[in-house]
Amino acid sequence: MSLKRKYYSGRDYRKALSIEELRHIARKKIPNFVWEYVEGGAENEVSLHGNLEALKSIKFIPSTLVDTSNRNQVVKLFNQQINSPLIIAPTGLNGMLRHQADFMLARSAKQNNIPFCLSTVANVRLEDVVKQANGKIWMQLYVMKDRNIAENIIARAKSTGYEALVFTSDANVFGRREWDQRNYYMPAKLTMRNLLDVARHPRWIFDVLVPHGVPRFENIVEFMPPEARSASGGVAIFPKLFASNISWDDVKWLRDRWPRKLIIKGILNAVDAQRAVEHGCDGIILSNHGGRQLDGCISPIEALPGVAEAVGDQTTIIVDSGFRRGTDIIKAMALGAHSVMIGRAALYGLAAGGEEGVNHALSLLTTEIDRVLGQLGCRSLDEVGPHLLVRDKF
Ligand SMILES: Cc1cc2nc3c(=O)[nH]c(=O)nc-3n(C[C@H](O)[C@H](O)[C@H](O)COP(=O)(O)O)c2cc1C
């Protein structure tokens, strides 16, 4: 008998028992070039795989015979109660997975009472997201060469009531995702193999491409040259919009302009975490961009204990990259995180089943968190801590 684990092989997202099974379903529902855009990491994908390995290398030491019948997983994040220690991460080009996908993610986050963070390179207008789901909505910001783009987004996010601005600091020199690149024979032109593959996904074609046309970078469209406004054209010129001269001075600049919560995403060491605190930031996100930027990079979960020791009592620490299970999330909380961002886990749900698929992904994770809390002998996330873990690799 084969010992290889078998996954659900159908297409019904409701039957997925884990995020990994949603991933298998998602793979079938979107064309290869979209799948590889979502799934791929930078260069040799050492960071991408390292994120999963680092989480696996942490083991639990449970307590037994504790009455956990009244357990809950609510947490306070920036003085607001949220139902679970989860945030939906900003991911660009979601409109390539589903038409108006960011509305689905925002509505699902609202329904689950957790924050949703919209990407600068989303395919829907930030104003419309608030109209669709006026929940805990955050705006992610890429500061690009043309600072007018940031000025414009900040002003609009401020006037529409976004709660937080998430400044992504780790993409100034853009990562090279080779799978993604190989799917085009020239900018915006898919290879023949990929075109044939698109033709095998009629449902996707009639949801994403027809009748709306290729999704555009709706929030920055007026700053893009006409040939780069759509998702397919923009991808090629996108890395060129970023500036490697962005520095802590830009954080000062942002702090002066943004009156609400300011969070820096892409911190991976205690010195930078301390600097973020000194610059008046309200929170930090430990992230290696889901393995899409620097390859061979420390995993955020490995950086977390040192950062939590340095600034855990002075700022809010969020962590992302590689979180696929309730066990992963509880490990981060035990090491000092205040919450966890999920990127691909939500996107798998989205591709597999739209808004209901995202709800299903969140329900899988929250059910797992609840079960693991009980198995560890904890009634709430306040009771988890490093005493529950052994770390054999770091
Ligand atoms: C398809 C995709 C697009 C992304 N786009 C953005 C983005 O526009 N802005 C950003 O700050 N991070 C972006 N990220 C990174 C995520 O915010 C997050 O850091 C990462 O997905 C976490 O890792 P995980 O996917 O393993 O959960 C993207 C990630 C993916 C997978």
Tab-separated table of C-alpha atoms and ligand atoms in Angstrom:
chain	number	residue	atom	x	y	z
A	1	MET	CA	0.000	0.000	0.000
A	2	SER	CA	1.332	3.453	-0.923
A	3	LEU	CA	2.088	5.715	2.025
A	4	LYS	CA	1.720	8.813	-0.146
A	5	ARG	CA	-0.944	11.117	1.194
A	6	LYS	CA	-4.030	11.318	-1.004
A	7	TYR	CA	-5.830	14.604	-1.541
A	8	TYR	CA	-9.396	15.213	-2.616
A	9	SER	CA	-9.338	15.094	-6.397
A	10	GLY	CA	-12.627	16.851	-7.237
A	11	ARG	CA	-13.479	20.502	-7.911
A	12	ASP	CA	-15.994	21.272	-5.136
A	13	TYR	CA	-14.386	23.722	-2.685
A	14	ARG	CA	-16.896	22.730	0.028
A	15	LYS	CA	-15.299	19.281	0.165
A	16	ALA	CA	-11.798	20.622	0.871
A	17	LEU	CA	-10.638	19.532	4.326
A	18	SER	CA	-7.546	21.724	4.396
A	19	ILE	CA	-5.952	24.733	2.735
A	20	GLU	CA	-3.785	22.246	0.830
A	21	GLU	CA	-6.919	20.677	-0.665
A	22	LEU	CA	-8.232	24.121	-1.620
A	23	ARG	CA	-4.874	24.654	-3.310
A	24	HIS	CA	-5.390	21.513	-5.425
A	25	ILE	CA	-8.865	22.710	-6.449
A	26	ALA	CA	-7.615	26.234	-7.201
A	27	ARG	CA	-4.955	24.788	-9.493
A	28	LYS	CA	-7.671	23.270	-11.681
A	29	LYS	CA	-9.869	26.340	-11.927
A	30	ILE	CA	-7.446	28.960	-13.197
A	31	PRO	CA	-5.119	28.934	-16.206
A	32	ASN	CA	-1.511	27.963	-15.745
A	33	PHE	CA	-0.080	31.481	-16.118
A	34	VAL	CA	-2.350	32.824	-13.363
A	35	TRP	CA	-1.609	29.838	-11.145
A	36	GLU	CA	2.139	30.284	-11.544
A	37	TYR	CA	1.819	34.001	-10.805
A	38	VAL	CA	0.140	33.152	-7.486
A	39	GLU	CA	2.207	30.158	-6.553
A	40	GLY	CA	5.716	31.054	-7.601
A	41	GLY	CA	8.549	32.440	-5.541
A	42	ALA	CA	11.752	34.242	-6.407
A	43	GLU	CA	14.690	32.521	-8.110
A	44	ASN	CA	15.442	29.098	-6.522
A	45	GLU	CA	12.432	29.452	-4.202
A	46	VAL	CA	14.543	28.779	-1.139
A	47	SER	CA	12.617	31.461	0.770
A	48	LEU	CA	9.274	30.125	-0.473
A	49	HIS	CA	9.925	26.572	0.709
A	50	GLY	CA	11.899	27.739	3.744
A	51	ASN	CA	8.792	29.489	5.080
A	52	LEU	CA	6.906	26.183	5.218
A	53	GLU	CA	9.913	24.254	6.552
A	54	ALA	CA	10.608	26.750	9.341
A	55	LEU	CA	7.028	26.440	10.568
A	56	LYS	CA	7.187	22.652	10.394
A	57	SER	CA	10.395	22.567	12.416
A	58	ILE	CA	8.635	23.977	15.491
A	59	LYS	CA	6.964	21.337	17.666
A	60	PHE	CA	4.389	21.630	20.421
A	61	ILE	CA	4.648	20.502	24.047
A	62	PRO	CA	0.982	20.289	25.142
A	63	SER	CA	-0.469	20.259	28.638
A	64	THR	CA	-3.017	17.563	29.286
A	65	LEU	CA	-6.236	17.279	31.328
A	66	VAL	CA	-7.132	20.963	31.203
A	67	ASP	CA	-10.809	21.941	30.949
A	68	THR	CA	-10.868	23.934	27.685
A	69	SER	CA	-14.598	23.698	27.058
A	70	ASN	CA	-15.011	27.500	27.029
A	71	ARG	CA	-12.230	28.355	24.662
A	72	ASN	CA	-12.150	31.260	22.218
A	73	GLN	CA	-9.729	32.757	19.718
A	74	VAL	CA	-10.640	36.448	19.828
A	75	VAL	CA	-7.755	38.909	19.986
A	76	LYS	CA	-7.386	42.659	20.331
A	77	LEU	CA	-5.593	44.279	17.449
A	78	PHE	CA	-4.999	48.039	17.640
A	79	ASN	CA	-7.552	48.176	20.463
A	80	GLN	CA	-10.295	46.520	18.426
A	81	GLN	CA	-11.566	43.031	18.997
A	82	ILE	CA	-11.317	40.679	16.015
A	83	ASN	CA	-12.789	37.176	15.869
A	84	SER	CA	-9.516	35.393	15.047
A	85	PRO	CA	-5.852	36.399	14.875
A	86	LEU	CA	-6.026	36.683	11.083
A	87	ILE	CA	-5.747	39.426	8.455
A	88	ILE	CA	-6.166	38.934	4.713
A	89	ALA	CA	-2.864	40.057	3.159
A	90	PRO	CA	-2.603	42.526	0.288
A	91	THR	CA	-2.160	40.659	-2.976
A	92	GLY	CA	-2.071	42.419	-6.318
A	93	LEU	CA	-3.879	41.368	-9.490
A	94	ASN	CA	-6.546	39.367	-7.687
A	95	GLY	CA	-8.865	40.272	-10.550
A	96	MET	CA	-6.975	37.715	-12.630
A	97	LEU	CA	-8.337	34.961	-10.377
A	98	ARG	CA	-11.954	36.122	-10.209
A	99	HIS	CA	-13.828	39.154	-11.481
A	100	GLN	CA	-13.832	41.819	-8.710
A	101	ALA	CA	-12.054	39.396	-6.400
A	102	ASP	CA	-11.093	42.077	-3.884
A	103	PHE	CA	-14.760	42.723	-3.155
A	104	MET	CA	-15.121	39.039	-2.299
A	105	LEU	CA	-12.087	39.088	-0.009
A	106	ALA	CA	-13.264	42.288	1.695
A	107	ARG	CA	-16.802	40.964	2.217
A	108	SER	CA	-15.512	37.673	3.575
A	109	ALA	CA	-13.151	39.483	5.969
A	110	LYS	CA	-16.034	41.645	7.181
A	111	GLN	CA	-18.250	38.616	7.681
A	112	ASN	CA	-15.520	36.979	9.750
A	113	ASN	CA	-14.718	40.233	11.602
A	114	ILE	CA	-11.067	40.350	10.591
A	115	PRO	CA	-9.180	43.047	8.604
A	116	PHE	CA	-8.676	42.958	4.849
A	117	CYS	CA	-5.768	44.803	3.259
A	118	LEU	CA	-6.165	46.036	-0.322
A	119	SER	CA	-3.082	46.112	-2.586
A	120	THR	CA	-1.882	49.237	-4.412
A	121	VAL	CA	-2.008	47.107	-7.558
A	122	ALA	CA	-5.548	45.858	-7.049
A	123	ASN	CA	-7.937	45.661	-9.983
A	124	VAL	CA	-10.772	47.552	-8.265
A	125	ARG	CA	-10.947	51.163	-7.047
A	126	LEU	CA	-10.221	51.536	-3.357
A	127	GLU	CA	-13.362	53.678	-2.949
A	128	ASP	CA	-15.513	50.832	-4.289
A	129	VAL	CA	-14.095	48.329	-1.795
A	130	VAL	CA	-15.389	50.466	1.064
A	131	LYS	CA	-18.805	50.633	-0.610
A	132	GLN	CA	-18.866	46.846	-0.900
A	133	ALA	CA	-17.716	46.010	2.619
A	134	ASN	CA	-17.301	48.777	5.105
A	135	GLY	CA	-15.438	46.622	7.598
A	136	LYS	CA	-11.883	46.758	8.893
A	137	ILE	CA	-10.222	47.814	5.653
A	138	TRP	CA	-6.501	48.613	5.351
A	139	MET	CA	-4.659	50.060	2.362
A	140	GLN	CA	-1.279	48.707	1.256
A	141	LEU	CA	1.082	51.229	-0.294
A	142	TYR	CA	4.008	50.747	-2.628
A	143	VAL	CA	5.979	53.982	-2.669
A	144	MET	CA	7.120	54.191	-6.292
A	145	LYS	CA	9.537	56.481	-8.144
A	146	ASP	CA	6.719	58.894	-8.829
A	147	ARG	CA	5.754	59.985	-5.294
A	148	ASN	CA	2.547	61.499	-6.700
A	149	ILE	CA	1.174	57.947	-6.815
A	150	ALA	CA	1.602	57.597	-3.051
A	151	GLU	CA	0.206	61.117	-2.447
A	152	ASN	CA	-2.849	60.226	-4.492
A	153	ILE	CA	-3.494	56.901	-2.760
A	154	ILE	CA	-2.964	58.339	0.708
A	155	ALA	CA	-5.429	61.178	0.078
A	156	ARG	CA	-8.080	58.820	-1.266
A	157	ALA	CA	-7.597	56.205	1.483
A	158	LYS	CA	-7.813	58.965	4.099
A	159	SER	CA	-11.042	60.400	2.754
A	160	THR	CA	-12.733	57.012	2.367
A	161	GLY	CA	-12.021	55.889	5.934
A	162	TYR	CA	-9.286	53.266	5.560
A	163	GLU	CA	-8.151	52.319	9.068
A	164	ALA	CA	-4.491	51.645	8.371
A	165	LEU	CA	-1.807	52.262	5.798
A	166	VAL	CA	0.539	49.324	5.217
A	167	PHE	CA	3.786	50.484	3.649
A	168	THR	CA	5.477	47.560	1.887
A	169	SER	CA	9.210	48.093	2.220
A	170	ASP	CA	10.661	44.954	0.662
A	171	ALA	CA	9.887	45.387	-3.044
A	172	ASN	CA	11.995	48.424	-3.922
A	173	VAL	CA	14.278	46.164	-5.905
A	174	PHE	CA	11.785	43.836	-7.501
A	175	GLY	CA	12.077	40.042	-7.073
A	176	ARG	CA	12.533	37.809	-10.094
A	177	ARG	CA	9.866	35.126	-10.328
A	178	GLU	CA	11.084	32.960	-13.120
A	179	TRP	CA	8.051	30.690	-13.576
A	180	ASP	CA	5.958	33.743	-14.111
A	181	GLN	CA	8.406	35.290	-16.529
A	182	ARG	CA	8.691	32.154	-18.662
A	183	ASN	CA	4.979	32.186	-19.457
A	184	TYR	CA	5.407	35.209	-21.739
A	185	TYR	CA	7.490	35.218	-24.923
A	186	MET	CA	7.499	39.011	-24.861
A	187	PRO	CA	5.866	41.597	-22.581
A	188	ALA	CA	2.109	40.976	-22.378
A	189	LYS	CA	2.295	38.093	-24.890
A	190	LEU	CA	1.575	34.644	-23.526
A	191	THR	CA	3.366	31.689	-25.063
A	192	MET	CA	1.369	29.375	-27.344
A	193	ARG	CA	1.363	26.676	-24.653
A	194	ASN	CA	-0.271	29.116	-22.227
A	195	LEU	CA	-2.785	30.369	-24.787
A	196	LEU	CA	-3.926	26.794	-25.387
A	197	ASP	CA	-4.177	26.302	-21.661
A	198	VAL	CA	-6.339	29.446	-21.316
A	199	ALA	CA	-8.670	28.015	-23.955
A	200	ARG	CA	-9.168	24.999	-21.687
A	201	HIS	CA	-10.648	27.274	-18.970
A	202	PRO	CA	-13.863	28.636	-20.511
A	203	ARG	CA	-15.443	29.442	-17.130
A	204	TRP	CA	-12.454	31.552	-16.182
A	205	ILE	CA	-12.536	33.271	-19.593
A	206	PHE	CA	-16.200	34.207	-19.163
A	207	ASP	CA	-15.697	35.392	-15.597
A	208	VAL	CA	-12.400	37.276	-15.843
A	209	LEU	CA	-11.846	38.295	-19.470
A	210	VAL	CA	-15.255	38.510	-21.113
A	211	PRO	CA	-17.119	40.894	-21.044
A	212	HIS	CA	-14.974	43.073	-18.758
A	213	GLY	CA	-11.643	42.862	-20.615
A	214	VAL	CA	-8.234	42.249	-19.029
A	215	PRO	CA	-8.335	43.668	-15.464
A	216	ARG	CA	-6.562	47.018	-15.022
A	217	PHE	CA	-4.519	48.535	-12.193
A	218	GLU	CA	-7.528	50.630	-11.244
A	219	ASN	CA	-5.924	52.628	-8.424
A	220	ILE	CA	-2.910	53.862	-10.337
A	221	VAL	CA	-4.221	53.719	-13.875
A	222	GLU	CA	-3.842	57.442	-14.502
A	223	PHE	CA	-0.134	57.215	-13.661
A	224	MET	CA	0.618	54.334	-16.021
A	225	PRO	CA	1.472	54.636	-19.713
A	226	PRO	CA	-1.525	53.485	-21.822
A	227	GLU	CA	0.160	50.226	-22.878
A	228	ALA	CA	0.767	49.261	-19.222
A	229	ARG	CA	-2.653	49.893	-17.695
A	230	SER	CA	-3.931	46.344	-17.922
A	231	ALA	CA	-2.682	43.447	-15.825
A	232	SER	CA	-0.989	41.810	-18.801
A	233	GLY	CA	0.746	44.965	-20.057
A	234	GLY	CA	1.658	46.297	-16.631
A	235	VAL	CA	3.475	43.239	-15.382
A	236	ALA	CA	6.415	43.906	-17.701
A	237	ILE	CA	6.913	47.542	-16.790
A	238	PHE	CA	5.914	47.107	-13.168
A	239	PRO	CA	9.397	46.452	-11.712
A	240	LYS	CA	10.605	49.656	-13.387
A	241	LEU	CA	8.135	51.769	-11.405
A	242	PHE	CA	9.905	50.913	-8.155
A	243	ALA	CA	12.760	52.973	-6.763
A	244	SER	CA	15.772	51.636	-4.900
A	245	ASN	CA	16.322	55.004	-3.187
A	246	ILE	CA	13.336	54.595	-0.875
A	247	SER	CA	14.539	54.884	2.713
A	248	TRP	CA	13.523	55.675	6.288
A	249	ASP	CA	13.091	59.299	5.156
A	250	ASP	CA	10.085	58.077	3.195
A	251	VAL	CA	8.671	56.623	6.402
A	252	LYS	CA	8.954	60.099	7.983
A	253	TRP	CA	7.256	61.493	4.898
A	254	LEU	CA	4.425	58.970	5.240
A	255	ARG	CA	4.072	59.523	8.979
A	256	ASP	CA	3.556	63.261	8.333
A	257	ARG	CA	0.831	62.550	5.803
A	258	TRP	CA	-1.042	59.590	7.295
A	259	PRO	CA	-2.896	60.290	10.561
A	260	ARG	CA	-4.172	56.774	11.323
A	261	LYS	CA	-2.369	53.469	11.920
A	262	LEU	CA	0.882	53.209	9.966
A	263	ILE	CA	2.336	49.726	9.588
A	264	ILE	CA	5.592	48.729	7.855
A	265	LYS	CA	5.565	45.426	5.997
A	266	GLY	CA	8.792	43.611	5.214
A	267	ILE	CA	10.743	43.949	8.471
A	268	LEU	CA	12.963	40.973	9.316
A	269	ASN	CA	15.299	42.059	12.100
A	270	ALA	CA	15.168	43.697	15.509
A	271	VAL	CA	17.173	46.783	14.480
A	272	ASP	CA	14.703	47.706	11.736
A	273	ALA	CA	11.810	46.897	14.067
A	274	GLN	CA	13.227	49.353	16.609
A	275	ARG	CA	13.658	51.957	13.874
A	276	ALA	CA	10.016	51.548	12.878
A	277	VAL	CA	9.013	52.238	16.479
A	278	GLU	CA	11.270	55.311	16.582
A	279	HIS	CA	9.682	56.586	13.369
A	280	GLY	CA	6.277	56.517	15.022
A	281	CYS	CA	4.903	53.465	13.223
A	282	ASP	CA	2.026	51.728	14.973
A	283	GLY	CA	2.883	48.233	13.829
A	284	ILE	CA	5.251	46.063	11.813
A	285	ILE	CA	4.686	43.066	9.589
A	286	LEU	CA	7.469	40.505	9.615
A	287	SER	CA	7.368	39.239	6.049
A	288	ASN	CA	9.535	37.968	3.234
A	289	HIS	CA	6.670	38.639	0.817
A	290	GLY	CA	5.722	34.966	0.740
A	291	GLY	CA	9.141	34.104	-0.737
A	292	ARG	CA	8.636	36.361	-3.765
A	293	GLN	CA	11.394	38.901	-3.175
A	294	LEU	CA	14.838	38.055	-1.726
A	295	ASP	CA	15.647	34.384	-2.228
A	296	GLY	CA	17.495	32.542	0.538
A	297	CYS	CA	15.919	34.875	3.060
A	298	ILE	CA	15.259	34.182	6.738
A	299	SER	CA	11.681	33.135	7.337
A	300	PRO	CA	9.596	35.631	9.351
A	301	ILE	CA	8.793	32.965	11.949
A	302	GLU	CA	12.546	32.581	12.548
A	303	ALA	CA	12.941	36.347	12.974
A	304	LEU	CA	9.939	36.631	15.284
A	305	PRO	CA	11.445	35.651	18.692
A	306	GLY	CA	14.251	38.247	18.440
A	307	VAL	CA	11.935	40.975	17.212
A	308	ALA	CA	9.314	40.190	19.867
A	309	GLU	CA	11.964	40.395	22.557
A	310	ALA	CA	13.190	43.759	21.250
A	311	VAL	CA	9.897	45.579	20.560
A	312	GLY	CA	7.023	43.277	21.536
A	313	ASP	CA	5.884	45.580	24.329
A	314	GLN	CA	6.204	48.756	22.213
A	315	THR	CA	4.427	47.894	18.973
A	316	THR	CA	2.014	45.535	17.260
A	317	ILE	CA	3.749	42.631	15.553
A	318	ILE	CA	2.079	40.885	12.638
A	319	VAL	CA	3.744	38.024	10.798
A	320	ASP	CA	3.158	36.414	7.402
A	321	SER	CA	4.660	34.047	4.823
A	322	GLY	CA	3.865	30.351	4.718
A	323	PHE	CA	0.827	30.124	7.023
A	324	ARG	CA	-1.440	27.283	5.905
A	325	ARG	CA	-2.702	25.664	9.130
A	326	GLY	CA	-4.131	26.575	12.511
A	327	THR	CA	-1.014	24.980	14.024
A	328	ASP	CA	1.172	27.488	12.103
A	329	ILE	CA	-0.879	30.413	13.372
A	330	ILE	CA	-0.724	29.287	16.988
A	331	LYS	CA	3.059	28.857	16.720
A	332	ALA	CA	3.382	32.502	15.663
A	333	MET	CA	1.089	33.689	18.453
A	334	ALA	CA	3.105	31.659	20.956
A	335	LEU	CA	6.311	33.323	19.762
A	336	GLY	CA	4.942	36.831	20.326
A	337	ALA	CA	2.941	37.775	17.222
A	338	HIS	CA	-0.255	39.755	17.768
A	339	SER	CA	-1.789	38.477	14.537
A	340	VAL	CA	-1.010	36.606	11.305
A	341	MET	CA	-1.521	37.679	7.692
A	342	ILE	CA	-2.561	35.090	5.159
A	343	GLY	CA	-1.806	35.520	1.476
A	344	ARG	CA	-2.032	32.389	-0.635
A	345	ALA	CA	-4.307	30.557	1.832
A	346	ALA	CA	-7.047	33.105	1.080
A	347	LEU	CA	-6.250	33.135	-2.654
A	348	TYR	CA	-6.629	29.357	-2.902
A	349	GLY	CA	-10.111	29.700	-1.416
A	350	LEU	CA	-10.875	32.570	-3.782
A	351	ALA	CA	-9.794	30.680	-6.906
A	352	ALA	CA	-11.511	27.490	-5.758
A	353	GLY	CA	-14.870	29.001	-4.792
A	354	GLY	CA	-15.048	32.820	-4.974
A	355	GLU	CA	-16.364	34.584	-1.866
A	356	GLU	CA	-17.728	31.345	-0.410
A	357	GLY	CA	-14.358	29.734	-1.082
A	358	VAL	CA	-12.640	32.453	0.970
A	359	ASN	CA	-15.175	31.879	3.739
A	360	HIS	CA	-14.374	28.191	3.543
A	361	ALA	CA	-10.613	28.863	3.804
A	362	LEU	CA	-11.191	31.055	6.863
A	363	SER	CA	-13.495	28.500	8.400
A	364	LEU	CA	-10.885	25.749	7.953
A	365	LEU	CA	-8.231	27.888	9.644
A	366	THR	CA	-10.410	29.050	12.517
A	367	THR	CA	-11.692	25.524	13.175
A	368	GLU	CA	-8.098	24.330	13.275
A	369	ILE	CA	-7.080	27.138	15.656
A	370	ASP	CA	-9.931	26.186	17.959
A	371	ARG	CA	-9.050	22.499	17.888
A	372	VAL	CA	-5.333	23.086	18.439
A	373	LEU	CA	-6.005	25.425	21.366
A	374	GLY	CA	-8.006	22.643	23.000
A	375	GLN	CA	-5.371	20.020	22.255
A	376	LEU	CA	-2.678	22.213	23.783
A	377	GLY	CA	-4.711	22.742	26.945
A	378	CYS	CA	-5.357	26.442	26.303
A	379	ARG	CA	-8.621	28.339	26.644
A	380	SER	CA	-7.541	31.428	24.749
A	381	LEU	CA	-4.642	32.838	22.782
A	382	ASP	CA	-3.536	34.720	25.926
A	383	GLU	CA	-2.484	31.355	27.303
A	384	VAL	CA	-0.183	30.394	24.439
A	385	GLY	CA	3.505	31.173	24.820
A	386	PRO	CA	6.989	29.876	24.099
A	387	HIS	CA	6.626	27.335	26.933
A	388	LEU	CA	4.431	25.318	24.508
A	389	LEU	CA	7.126	25.030	21.825
A	390	VAL	CA	10.438	23.396	21.082
A	391	ARG	CA	12.409	24.737	18.182
A	392	ASP	CA	14.878	22.237	16.874
A	393	LYS	CA	16.399	24.350	14.124
A	394	PHE	CA	16.853	27.883	15.461
B	1	LIG	C1	-0.086	36.557	-5.775
B	1	LIG	C2	0.513	37.445	-4.725
B	1	LIG	C3	0.491	38.821	-4.909
B	1	LIG	C4	1.027	39.650	-3.915
B	1	LIG	N1	0.935	41.020	-4.074
B	1	LIG	C5	1.360	41.828	-3.067
B	1	LIG	C6	1.135	43.230	-3.138
B	1	LIG	O1	0.572	43.748	-4.100
B	1	LIG	N2	1.580	43.986	-2.118
B	1	LIG	C7	2.218	43.451	-1.017
B	1	LIG	O2	2.610	44.171	-0.087
B	1	LIG	N3	2.406	42.114	-0.926
B	1	LIG	C8	1.985	41.300	-1.898
B	1	LIG	N4	2.131	39.952	-1.767
B	1	LIG	C9	2.680	39.405	-0.529
B	1	LIG	C10	1.564	39.160	0.497
B	1	LIG	O3	1.064	40.370	0.999
B	1	LIG	C11	2.076	38.334	1.687
B	1	LIG	O4	3.209	38.958	2.227
B	1	LIG	C12	2.409	36.900	1.301
B	1	LIG	O5	1.464	36.389	0.396
B	1	LIG	C13	2.432	36.026	2.542
B	1	LIG	O6	2.832	34.734	2.233
B	1	LIG	P1	1.823	33.514	1.954
B	1	LIG	O7	1.305	33.713	0.572
B	1	LIG	O8	2.686	32.328	2.078
B	1	LIG	O9	0.731	33.591	2.994
B	1	LIG	C14	1.628	39.094	-2.752
B	1	LIG	C15	1.635	37.705	-2.598
B	1	LIG	C16	1.084	36.885	-3.561
B	1	LIG	C17	1.085	35.403	-3.347
